CSV table of C-alpha atoms and ligand atoms in Angstrom, one decimal:
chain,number,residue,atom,x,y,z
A,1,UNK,CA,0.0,0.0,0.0
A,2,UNK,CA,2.8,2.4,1.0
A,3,UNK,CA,4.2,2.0,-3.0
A,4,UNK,CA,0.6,2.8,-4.2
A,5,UNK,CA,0.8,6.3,-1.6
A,6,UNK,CA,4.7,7.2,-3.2
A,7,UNK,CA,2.7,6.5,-6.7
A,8,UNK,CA,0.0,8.9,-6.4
A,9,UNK,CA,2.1,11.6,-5.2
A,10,UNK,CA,5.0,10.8,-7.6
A,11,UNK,CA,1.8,10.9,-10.4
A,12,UNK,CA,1.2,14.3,-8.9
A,13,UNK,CA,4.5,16.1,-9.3
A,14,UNK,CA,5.4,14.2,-12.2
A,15,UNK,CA,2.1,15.6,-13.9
A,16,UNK,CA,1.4,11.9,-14.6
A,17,UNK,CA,-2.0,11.9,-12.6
A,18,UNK,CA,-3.6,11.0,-16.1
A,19,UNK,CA,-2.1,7.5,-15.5
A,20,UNK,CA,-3.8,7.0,-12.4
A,21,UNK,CA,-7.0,7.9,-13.9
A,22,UNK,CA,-7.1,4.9,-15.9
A,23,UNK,CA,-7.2,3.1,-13.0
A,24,UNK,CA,-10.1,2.2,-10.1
A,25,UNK,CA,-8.9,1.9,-7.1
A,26,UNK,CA,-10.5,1.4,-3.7
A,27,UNK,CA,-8.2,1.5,-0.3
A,28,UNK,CA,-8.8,3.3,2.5
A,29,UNK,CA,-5.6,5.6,2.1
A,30,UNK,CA,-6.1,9.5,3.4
A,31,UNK,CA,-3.3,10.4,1.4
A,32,UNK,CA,-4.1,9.1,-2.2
A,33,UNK,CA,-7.7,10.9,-1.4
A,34,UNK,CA,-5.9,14.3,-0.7
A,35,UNK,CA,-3.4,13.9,-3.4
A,36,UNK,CA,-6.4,13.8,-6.2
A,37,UNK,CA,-8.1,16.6,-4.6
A,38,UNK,CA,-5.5,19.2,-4.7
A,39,UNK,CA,-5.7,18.4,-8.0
A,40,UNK,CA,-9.0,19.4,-8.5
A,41,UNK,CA,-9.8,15.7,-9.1
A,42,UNK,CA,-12.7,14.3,-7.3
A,43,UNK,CA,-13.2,11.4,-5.0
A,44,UNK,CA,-15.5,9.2,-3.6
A,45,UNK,CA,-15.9,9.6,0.4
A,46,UNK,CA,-17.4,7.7,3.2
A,47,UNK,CA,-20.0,9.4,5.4
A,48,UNK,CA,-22.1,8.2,8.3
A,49,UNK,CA,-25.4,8.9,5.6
A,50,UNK,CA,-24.5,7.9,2.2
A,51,UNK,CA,-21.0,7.9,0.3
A,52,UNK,CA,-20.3,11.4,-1.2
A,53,UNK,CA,-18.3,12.6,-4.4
A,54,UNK,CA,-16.5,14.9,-2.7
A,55,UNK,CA,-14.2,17.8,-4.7
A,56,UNK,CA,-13.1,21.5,-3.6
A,57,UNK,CA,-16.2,22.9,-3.0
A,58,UNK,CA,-13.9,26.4,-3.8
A,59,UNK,CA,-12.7,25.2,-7.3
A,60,UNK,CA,-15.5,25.5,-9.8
A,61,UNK,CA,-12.9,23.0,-12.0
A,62,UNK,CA,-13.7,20.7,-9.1
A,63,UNK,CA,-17.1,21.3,-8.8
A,64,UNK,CA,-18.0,21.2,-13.0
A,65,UNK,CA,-16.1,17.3,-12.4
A,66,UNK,CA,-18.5,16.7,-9.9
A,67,UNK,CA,-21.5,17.4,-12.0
A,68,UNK,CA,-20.5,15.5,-14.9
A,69,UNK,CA,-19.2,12.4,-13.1
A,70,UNK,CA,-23.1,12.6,-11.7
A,71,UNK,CA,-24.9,13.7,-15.1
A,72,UNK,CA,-26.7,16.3,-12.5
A,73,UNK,CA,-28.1,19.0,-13.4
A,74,UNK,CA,-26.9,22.1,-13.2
A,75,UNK,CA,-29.8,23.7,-11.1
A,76,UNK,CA,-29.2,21.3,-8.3
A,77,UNK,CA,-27.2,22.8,-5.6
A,78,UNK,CA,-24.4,20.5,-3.9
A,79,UNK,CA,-23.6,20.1,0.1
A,80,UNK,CA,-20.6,21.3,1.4
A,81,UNK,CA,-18.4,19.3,4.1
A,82,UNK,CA,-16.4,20.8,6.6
A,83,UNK,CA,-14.2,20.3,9.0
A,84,UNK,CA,-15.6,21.6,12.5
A,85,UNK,CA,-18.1,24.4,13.7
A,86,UNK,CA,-15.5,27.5,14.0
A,87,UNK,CA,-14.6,27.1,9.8
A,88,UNK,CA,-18.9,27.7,8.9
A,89,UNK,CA,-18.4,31.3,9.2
A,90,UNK,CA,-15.8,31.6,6.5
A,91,UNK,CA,-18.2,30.3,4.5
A,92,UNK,CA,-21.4,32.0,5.3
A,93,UNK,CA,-22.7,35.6,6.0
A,94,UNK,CA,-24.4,34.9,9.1
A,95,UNK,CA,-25.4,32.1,11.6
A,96,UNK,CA,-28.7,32.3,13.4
A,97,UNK,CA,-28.2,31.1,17.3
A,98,UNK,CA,-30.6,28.3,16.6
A,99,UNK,CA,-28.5,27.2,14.2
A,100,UNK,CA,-25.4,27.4,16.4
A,101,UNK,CA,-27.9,25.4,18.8
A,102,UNK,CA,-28.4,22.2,16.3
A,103,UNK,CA,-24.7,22.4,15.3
A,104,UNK,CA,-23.8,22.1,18.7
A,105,UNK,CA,-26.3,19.3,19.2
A,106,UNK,CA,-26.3,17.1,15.9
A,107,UNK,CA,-22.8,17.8,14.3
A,108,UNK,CA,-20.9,15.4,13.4
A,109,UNK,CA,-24.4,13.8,12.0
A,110,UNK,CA,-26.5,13.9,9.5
A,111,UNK,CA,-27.9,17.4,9.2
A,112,UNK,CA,-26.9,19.7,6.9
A,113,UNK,CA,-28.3,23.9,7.3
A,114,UNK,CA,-28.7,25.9,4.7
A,115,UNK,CA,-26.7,29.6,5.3
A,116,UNK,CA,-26.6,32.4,3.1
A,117,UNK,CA,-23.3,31.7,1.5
A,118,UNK,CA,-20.5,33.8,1.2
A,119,UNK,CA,-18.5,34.8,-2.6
A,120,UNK,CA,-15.6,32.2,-1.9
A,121,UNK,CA,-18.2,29.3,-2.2
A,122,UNK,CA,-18.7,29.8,-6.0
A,123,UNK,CA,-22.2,30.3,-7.8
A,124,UNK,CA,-22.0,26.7,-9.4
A,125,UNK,CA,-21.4,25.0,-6.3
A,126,UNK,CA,-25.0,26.3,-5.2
A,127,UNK,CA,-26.3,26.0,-8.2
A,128,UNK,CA,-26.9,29.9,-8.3
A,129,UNK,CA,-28.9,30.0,-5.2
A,130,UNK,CA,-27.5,32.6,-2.0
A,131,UNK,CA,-27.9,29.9,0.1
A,132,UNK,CA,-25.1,27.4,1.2
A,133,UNK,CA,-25.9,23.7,2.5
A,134,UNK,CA,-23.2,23.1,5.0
A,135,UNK,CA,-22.8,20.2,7.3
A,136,UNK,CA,-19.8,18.0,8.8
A,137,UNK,CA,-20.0,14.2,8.1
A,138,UNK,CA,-19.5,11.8,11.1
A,139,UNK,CA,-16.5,9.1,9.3
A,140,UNK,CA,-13.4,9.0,11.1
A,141,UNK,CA,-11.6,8.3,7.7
A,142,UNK,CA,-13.5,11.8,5.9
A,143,UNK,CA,-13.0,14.1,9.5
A,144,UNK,CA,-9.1,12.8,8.8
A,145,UNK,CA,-9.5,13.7,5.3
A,146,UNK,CA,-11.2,17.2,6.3
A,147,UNK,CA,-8.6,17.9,8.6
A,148,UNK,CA,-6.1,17.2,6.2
A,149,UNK,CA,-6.9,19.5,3.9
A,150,UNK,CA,-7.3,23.6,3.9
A,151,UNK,CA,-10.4,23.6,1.8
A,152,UNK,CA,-14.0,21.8,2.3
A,153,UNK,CA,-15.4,19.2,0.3
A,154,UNK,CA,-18.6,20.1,-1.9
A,155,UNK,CA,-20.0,16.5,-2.2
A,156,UNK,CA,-23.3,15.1,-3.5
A,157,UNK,CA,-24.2,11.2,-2.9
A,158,UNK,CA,-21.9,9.2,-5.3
A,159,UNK,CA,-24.5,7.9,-7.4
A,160,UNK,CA,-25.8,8.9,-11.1
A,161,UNK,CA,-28.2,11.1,-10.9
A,162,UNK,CA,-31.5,9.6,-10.2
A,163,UNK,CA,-30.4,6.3,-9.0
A,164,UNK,CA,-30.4,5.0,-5.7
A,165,UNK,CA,-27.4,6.5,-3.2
A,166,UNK,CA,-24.5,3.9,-2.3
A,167,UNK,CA,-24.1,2.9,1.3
A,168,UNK,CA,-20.9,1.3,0.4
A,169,UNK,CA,-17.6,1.1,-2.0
A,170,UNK,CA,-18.8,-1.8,-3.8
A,171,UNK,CA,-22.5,0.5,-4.9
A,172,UNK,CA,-20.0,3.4,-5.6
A,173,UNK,CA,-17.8,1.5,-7.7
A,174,UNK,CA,-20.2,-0.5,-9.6
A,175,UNK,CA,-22.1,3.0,-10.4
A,176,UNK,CA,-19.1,5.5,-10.7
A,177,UNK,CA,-15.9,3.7,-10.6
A,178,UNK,CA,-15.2,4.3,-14.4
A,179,UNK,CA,-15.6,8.0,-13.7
A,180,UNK,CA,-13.4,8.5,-11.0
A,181,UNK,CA,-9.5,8.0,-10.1
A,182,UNK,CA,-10.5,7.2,-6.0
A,183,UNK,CA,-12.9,5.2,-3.8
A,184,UNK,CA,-11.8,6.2,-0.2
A,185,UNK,CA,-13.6,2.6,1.9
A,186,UNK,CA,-15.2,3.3,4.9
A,187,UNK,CA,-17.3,0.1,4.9
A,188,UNK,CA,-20.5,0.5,4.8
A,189,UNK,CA,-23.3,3.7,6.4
A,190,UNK,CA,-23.9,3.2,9.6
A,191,UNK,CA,-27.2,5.7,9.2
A,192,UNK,CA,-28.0,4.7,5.7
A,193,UNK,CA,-30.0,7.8,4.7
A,194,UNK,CA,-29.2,11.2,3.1
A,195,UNK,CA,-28.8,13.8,5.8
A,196,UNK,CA,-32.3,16.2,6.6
A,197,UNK,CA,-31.8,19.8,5.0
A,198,UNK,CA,-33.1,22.4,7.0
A,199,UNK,CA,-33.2,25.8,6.9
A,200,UNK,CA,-33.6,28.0,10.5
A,201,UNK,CA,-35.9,31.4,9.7
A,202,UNK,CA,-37.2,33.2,12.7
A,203,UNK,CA,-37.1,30.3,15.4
A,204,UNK,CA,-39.2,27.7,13.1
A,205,UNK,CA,-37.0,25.3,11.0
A,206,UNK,CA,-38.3,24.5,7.8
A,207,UNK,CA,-37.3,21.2,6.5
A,208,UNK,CA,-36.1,20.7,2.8
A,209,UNK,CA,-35.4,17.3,2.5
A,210,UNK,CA,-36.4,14.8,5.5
A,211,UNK,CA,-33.5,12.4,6.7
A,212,UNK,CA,-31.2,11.3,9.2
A,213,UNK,CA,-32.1,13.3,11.8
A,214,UNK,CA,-35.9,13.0,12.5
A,215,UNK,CA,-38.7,15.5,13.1
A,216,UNK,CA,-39.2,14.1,16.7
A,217,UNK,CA,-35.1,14.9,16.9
A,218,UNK,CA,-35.5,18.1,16.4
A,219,UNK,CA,-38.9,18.7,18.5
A,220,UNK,CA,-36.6,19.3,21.4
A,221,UNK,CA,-35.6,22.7,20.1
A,222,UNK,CA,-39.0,24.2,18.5
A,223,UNK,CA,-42.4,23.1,18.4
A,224,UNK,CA,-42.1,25.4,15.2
A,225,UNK,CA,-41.1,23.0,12.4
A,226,UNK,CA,-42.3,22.7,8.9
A,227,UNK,CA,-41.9,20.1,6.5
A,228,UNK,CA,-41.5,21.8,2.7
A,229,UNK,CA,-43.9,20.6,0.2
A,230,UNK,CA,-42.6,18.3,-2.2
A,231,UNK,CA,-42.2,19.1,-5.7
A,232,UNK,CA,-41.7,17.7,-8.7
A,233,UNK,CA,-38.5,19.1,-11.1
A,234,UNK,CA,-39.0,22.8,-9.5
A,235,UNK,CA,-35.4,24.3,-9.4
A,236,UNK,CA,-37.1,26.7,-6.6
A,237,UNK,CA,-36.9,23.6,-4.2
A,238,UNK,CA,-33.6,21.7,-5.1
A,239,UNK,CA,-33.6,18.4,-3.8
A,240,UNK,CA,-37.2,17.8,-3.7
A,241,UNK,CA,-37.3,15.7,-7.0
A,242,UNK,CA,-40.2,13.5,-7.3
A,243,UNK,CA,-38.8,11.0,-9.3
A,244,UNK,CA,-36.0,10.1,-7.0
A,245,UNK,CA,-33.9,7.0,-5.7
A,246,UNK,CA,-35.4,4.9,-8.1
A,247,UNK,CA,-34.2,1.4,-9.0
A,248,UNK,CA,-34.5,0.2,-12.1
A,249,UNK,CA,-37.4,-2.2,-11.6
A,250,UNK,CA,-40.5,-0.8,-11.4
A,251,UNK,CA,-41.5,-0.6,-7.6
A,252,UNK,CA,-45.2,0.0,-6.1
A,253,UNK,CA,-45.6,1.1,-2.8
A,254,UNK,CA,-49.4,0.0,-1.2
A,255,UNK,CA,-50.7,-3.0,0.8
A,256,UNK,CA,-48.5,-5.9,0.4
A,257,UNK,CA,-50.9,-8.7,0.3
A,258,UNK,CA,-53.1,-6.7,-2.5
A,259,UNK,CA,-49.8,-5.9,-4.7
A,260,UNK,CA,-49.4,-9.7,-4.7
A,261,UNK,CA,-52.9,-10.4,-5.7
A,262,UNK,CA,-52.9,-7.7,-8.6
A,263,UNK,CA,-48.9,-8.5,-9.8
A,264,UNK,CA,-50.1,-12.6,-9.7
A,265,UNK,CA,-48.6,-13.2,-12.8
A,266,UNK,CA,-45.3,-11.3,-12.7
A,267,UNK,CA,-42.1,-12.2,-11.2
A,268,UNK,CA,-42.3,-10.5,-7.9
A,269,UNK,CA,-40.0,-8.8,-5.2
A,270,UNK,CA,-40.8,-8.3,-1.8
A,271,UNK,CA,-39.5,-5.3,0.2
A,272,UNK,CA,-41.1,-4.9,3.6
A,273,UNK,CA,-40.9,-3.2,7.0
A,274,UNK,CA,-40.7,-6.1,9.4
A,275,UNK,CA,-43.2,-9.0,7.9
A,276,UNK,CA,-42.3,-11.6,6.5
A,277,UNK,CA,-44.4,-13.0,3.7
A,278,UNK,CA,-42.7,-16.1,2.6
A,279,UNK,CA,-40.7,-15.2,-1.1
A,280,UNK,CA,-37.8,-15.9,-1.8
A,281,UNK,CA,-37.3,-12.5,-3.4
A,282,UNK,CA,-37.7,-10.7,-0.5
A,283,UNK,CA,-36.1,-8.0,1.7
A,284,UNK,CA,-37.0,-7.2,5.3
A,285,UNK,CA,-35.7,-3.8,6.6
A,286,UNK,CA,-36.1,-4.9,9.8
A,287,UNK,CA,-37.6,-8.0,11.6
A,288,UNK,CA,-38.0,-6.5,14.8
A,289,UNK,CA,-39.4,-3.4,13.6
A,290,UNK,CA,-35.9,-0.6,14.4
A,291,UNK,CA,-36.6,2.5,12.8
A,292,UNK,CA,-32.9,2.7,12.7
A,293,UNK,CA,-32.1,-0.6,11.6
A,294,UNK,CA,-34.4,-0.6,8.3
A,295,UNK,CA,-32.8,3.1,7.6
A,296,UNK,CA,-29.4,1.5,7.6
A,297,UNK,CA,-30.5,-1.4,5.5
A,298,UNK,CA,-32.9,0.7,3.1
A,299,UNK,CA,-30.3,1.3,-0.3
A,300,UNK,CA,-28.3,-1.7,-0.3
A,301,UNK,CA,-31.6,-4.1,0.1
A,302,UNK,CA,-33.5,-2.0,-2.6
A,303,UNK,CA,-30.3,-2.7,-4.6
A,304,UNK,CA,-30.3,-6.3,-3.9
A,305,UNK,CA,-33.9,-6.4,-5.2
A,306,UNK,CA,-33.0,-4.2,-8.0
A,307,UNK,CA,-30.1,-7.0,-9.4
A,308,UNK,CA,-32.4,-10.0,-8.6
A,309,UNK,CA,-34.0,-12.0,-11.6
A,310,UNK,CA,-38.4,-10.1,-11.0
A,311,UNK,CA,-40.5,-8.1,-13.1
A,312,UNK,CA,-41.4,-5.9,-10.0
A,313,UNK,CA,-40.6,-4.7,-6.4
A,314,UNK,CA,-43.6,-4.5,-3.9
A,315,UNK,CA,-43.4,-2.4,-1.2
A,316,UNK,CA,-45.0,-1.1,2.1
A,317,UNK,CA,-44.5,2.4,3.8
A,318,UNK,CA,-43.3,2.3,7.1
A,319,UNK,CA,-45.4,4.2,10.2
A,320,UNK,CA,-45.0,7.8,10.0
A,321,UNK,CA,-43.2,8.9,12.4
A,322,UNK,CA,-39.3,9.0,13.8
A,323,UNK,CA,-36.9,8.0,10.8
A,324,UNK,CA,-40.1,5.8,8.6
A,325,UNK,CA,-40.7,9.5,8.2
A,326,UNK,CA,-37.6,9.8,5.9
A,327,UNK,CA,-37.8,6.2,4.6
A,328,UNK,CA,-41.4,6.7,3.5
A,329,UNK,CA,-40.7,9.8,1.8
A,330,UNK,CA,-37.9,7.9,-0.4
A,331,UNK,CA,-40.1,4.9,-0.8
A,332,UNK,CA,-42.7,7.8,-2.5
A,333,UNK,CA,-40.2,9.2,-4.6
A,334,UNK,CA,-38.5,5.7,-6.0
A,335,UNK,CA,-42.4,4.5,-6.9
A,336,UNK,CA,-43.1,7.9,-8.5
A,337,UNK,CA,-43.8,7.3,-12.2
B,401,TXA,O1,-26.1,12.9,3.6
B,401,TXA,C1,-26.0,13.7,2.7
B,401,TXA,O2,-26.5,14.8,2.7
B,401,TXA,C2,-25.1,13.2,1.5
B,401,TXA,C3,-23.6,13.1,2.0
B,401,TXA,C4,-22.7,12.8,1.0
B,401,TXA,O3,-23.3,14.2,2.7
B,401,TXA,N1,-25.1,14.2,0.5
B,401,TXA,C5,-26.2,14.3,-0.3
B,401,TXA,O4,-26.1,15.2,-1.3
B,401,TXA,O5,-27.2,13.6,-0.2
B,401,TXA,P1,-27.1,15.3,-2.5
B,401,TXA,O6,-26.5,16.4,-3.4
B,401,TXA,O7,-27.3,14.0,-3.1
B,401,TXA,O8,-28.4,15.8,-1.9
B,401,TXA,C6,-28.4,17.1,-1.3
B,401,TXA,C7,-29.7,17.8,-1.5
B,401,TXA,C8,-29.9,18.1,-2.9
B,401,TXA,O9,-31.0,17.4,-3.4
B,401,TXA,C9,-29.9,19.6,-3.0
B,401,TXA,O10,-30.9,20.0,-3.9
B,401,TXA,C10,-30.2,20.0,-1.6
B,401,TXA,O11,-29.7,19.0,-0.7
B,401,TXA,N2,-29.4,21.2,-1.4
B,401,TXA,C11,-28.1,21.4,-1.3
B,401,TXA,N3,-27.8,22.7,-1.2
B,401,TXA,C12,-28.9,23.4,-1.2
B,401,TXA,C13,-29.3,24.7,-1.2
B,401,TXA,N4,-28.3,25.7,-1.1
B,401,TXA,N5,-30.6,25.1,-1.2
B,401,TXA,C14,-31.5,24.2,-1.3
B,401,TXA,N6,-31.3,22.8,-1.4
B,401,TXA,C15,-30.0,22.4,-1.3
B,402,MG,MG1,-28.4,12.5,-3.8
């Protein structure tokens, strides 16, 4: 492993990174990570939520990689990962005390708040918008990787756009690992779920994007909270694409037991909260019914579905309430047609 380090950063002064390029590689090597991005390169990173493509969120060269190694769209705005609480305000004009409150509370973790940015963070990195998403992971091997380096990480999830987000190397690499010189491993999401995107405006918190940190979570510091209407392509609420997550198989979302009945003669997959109903082609989030535990499971067993020889996936929603909140809100958006 130490020859692969000397090889990256020989590549680097030697100008030779092109040759590394041509190559995938997966290791869970700090230095190899930080060597491509001081070049403007981007890699994939582990978080606690989903794996990220992370690249200088400062370098708009960066950030342009980032976008095409996705195929996103341009009017979707892209997270930004730093390195501890005292770095946000270089980045943003201003920071609400609430905000300061849930940083203090949640971070490292899966939220990510939406400040009104500063110039350095350029235009394309937030799509246009004067609004920043900022939030620091929870991965030992990205806070090393933060730490490491004198810029923060802009980094969607490390999927094509569209497509399910990978909870682990092996998703990444199947997905992106043509497309990119780096897979930093950090085994597999310990949360499993994108990150909640919230926004803090006059002591109510107004939630973008529902995740890893529940409503119920956040109930201890306002009563005031609002979930943001879902849309379907609108650029005036990024994120909130209907048609999202989706696996490739076509996946309805209802009573179980009826999908069965009215998909009789198809090739079926079962994908259910904590019942089992006897198919081989089945996934259970979570026999014993963990809110936490099905989260975790969600994207690699909708994956596992996705690969497995059926016509279609048949799924349940969850309860409403702590993360099912979040998982049910994903569920809607993979089944929406
Ligand atoms: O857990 C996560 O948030 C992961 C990990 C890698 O950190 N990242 C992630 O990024 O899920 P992404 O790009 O796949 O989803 C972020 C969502 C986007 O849909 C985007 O529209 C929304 O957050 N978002 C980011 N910046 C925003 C902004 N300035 N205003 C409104 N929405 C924003
Ligand atoms: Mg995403």
């Amino acid at each position: 492993m130490i020859k692969v380090i000397f090889f990256a950063i020989e590549c680097k002064y030697n100008r030779k990174l092109n040759c590394l390029l041509l190559q995938r590689m997966i290791g869970t090597e700090i230095e190899i990570a930080r060597a491509f991005l001081l070049q403007d390169e981007v890699v994939a990173i582990p978080t606690e939520t989903v794996y990220g493509l992370a690249g200088n969120a400062l370098s708009k060269k960066a950030v342009s990689k980032i976008f095409e190694a996705k195929n996103r769209p341009h009017f979707d705005p892209l997270i930004v990962h730093v390195k501890g609480i005292s770095e946000v305000l270089k980045y943003v004009e201003e920071v609400p005390q609430m905000a300061y409150d849930l940083m203090g509370r949640f971070w490292p973790g899966a939220l990510t708040i939406l400040l009104p940015k500063k110039s350095c963070i350029p235009d394309l990195t937030t799509s246009g918008l004067s609004e920043v998403g900022i939030r620091i992971p929870n991965h030992p091997l990205t806070l090393d990787l933060l730490n490491s380096l004198s810029f923060p990480l802009a980094a969607p999830s490390a999927n094509p756009f569209g497509y399910i987000s990978p909870t682990s190397a092996e998703h990444v690499n199947d997905q992106l690992g043509s497309k990119i010189p780096y897979i930093l491993d950090g085994g597999n999401c310990s949360v499993g779920i994108e990150s909640t995107v919230l926004r803090v405006q006059h002591n109510e918190i107004e939630i973008l994007r529902l995740g890893g940190i529940s409503v119920e979570d956040l109930q201890a510091f306002t009563s005031n909270i609002h979930i943001h209407a879902h849309s379907s392509s609108s650029p005036a609420a990024p994120g909130m694409l209907t048609s999202h997550y989706a696996p490739r198989k076509p996946i309805y979302v209802g009573n179980i037991r009826e999908l069965m009945h009215a998909f009789s003669s198809e090739r079926i997959g079962i994908f259910s909260f904590k019942d089992d109903y006897g198919l081989e082609a089945q996934r259970i989030l979570s026999k014993s019914g963990n809110f936490t535990e099905a989260a975790a499971n969600l994207f690699s067993y909708l994956r596992e579905l996705d690969a497995l020889n059926i016509d279609v996936i048949l799924a349940e929603y969850l309860p409403n309430e702590n993360l099912g909140r979040a998982i049910n809100d994903k569920l809607k958006r993979a089944s929406a047609k």
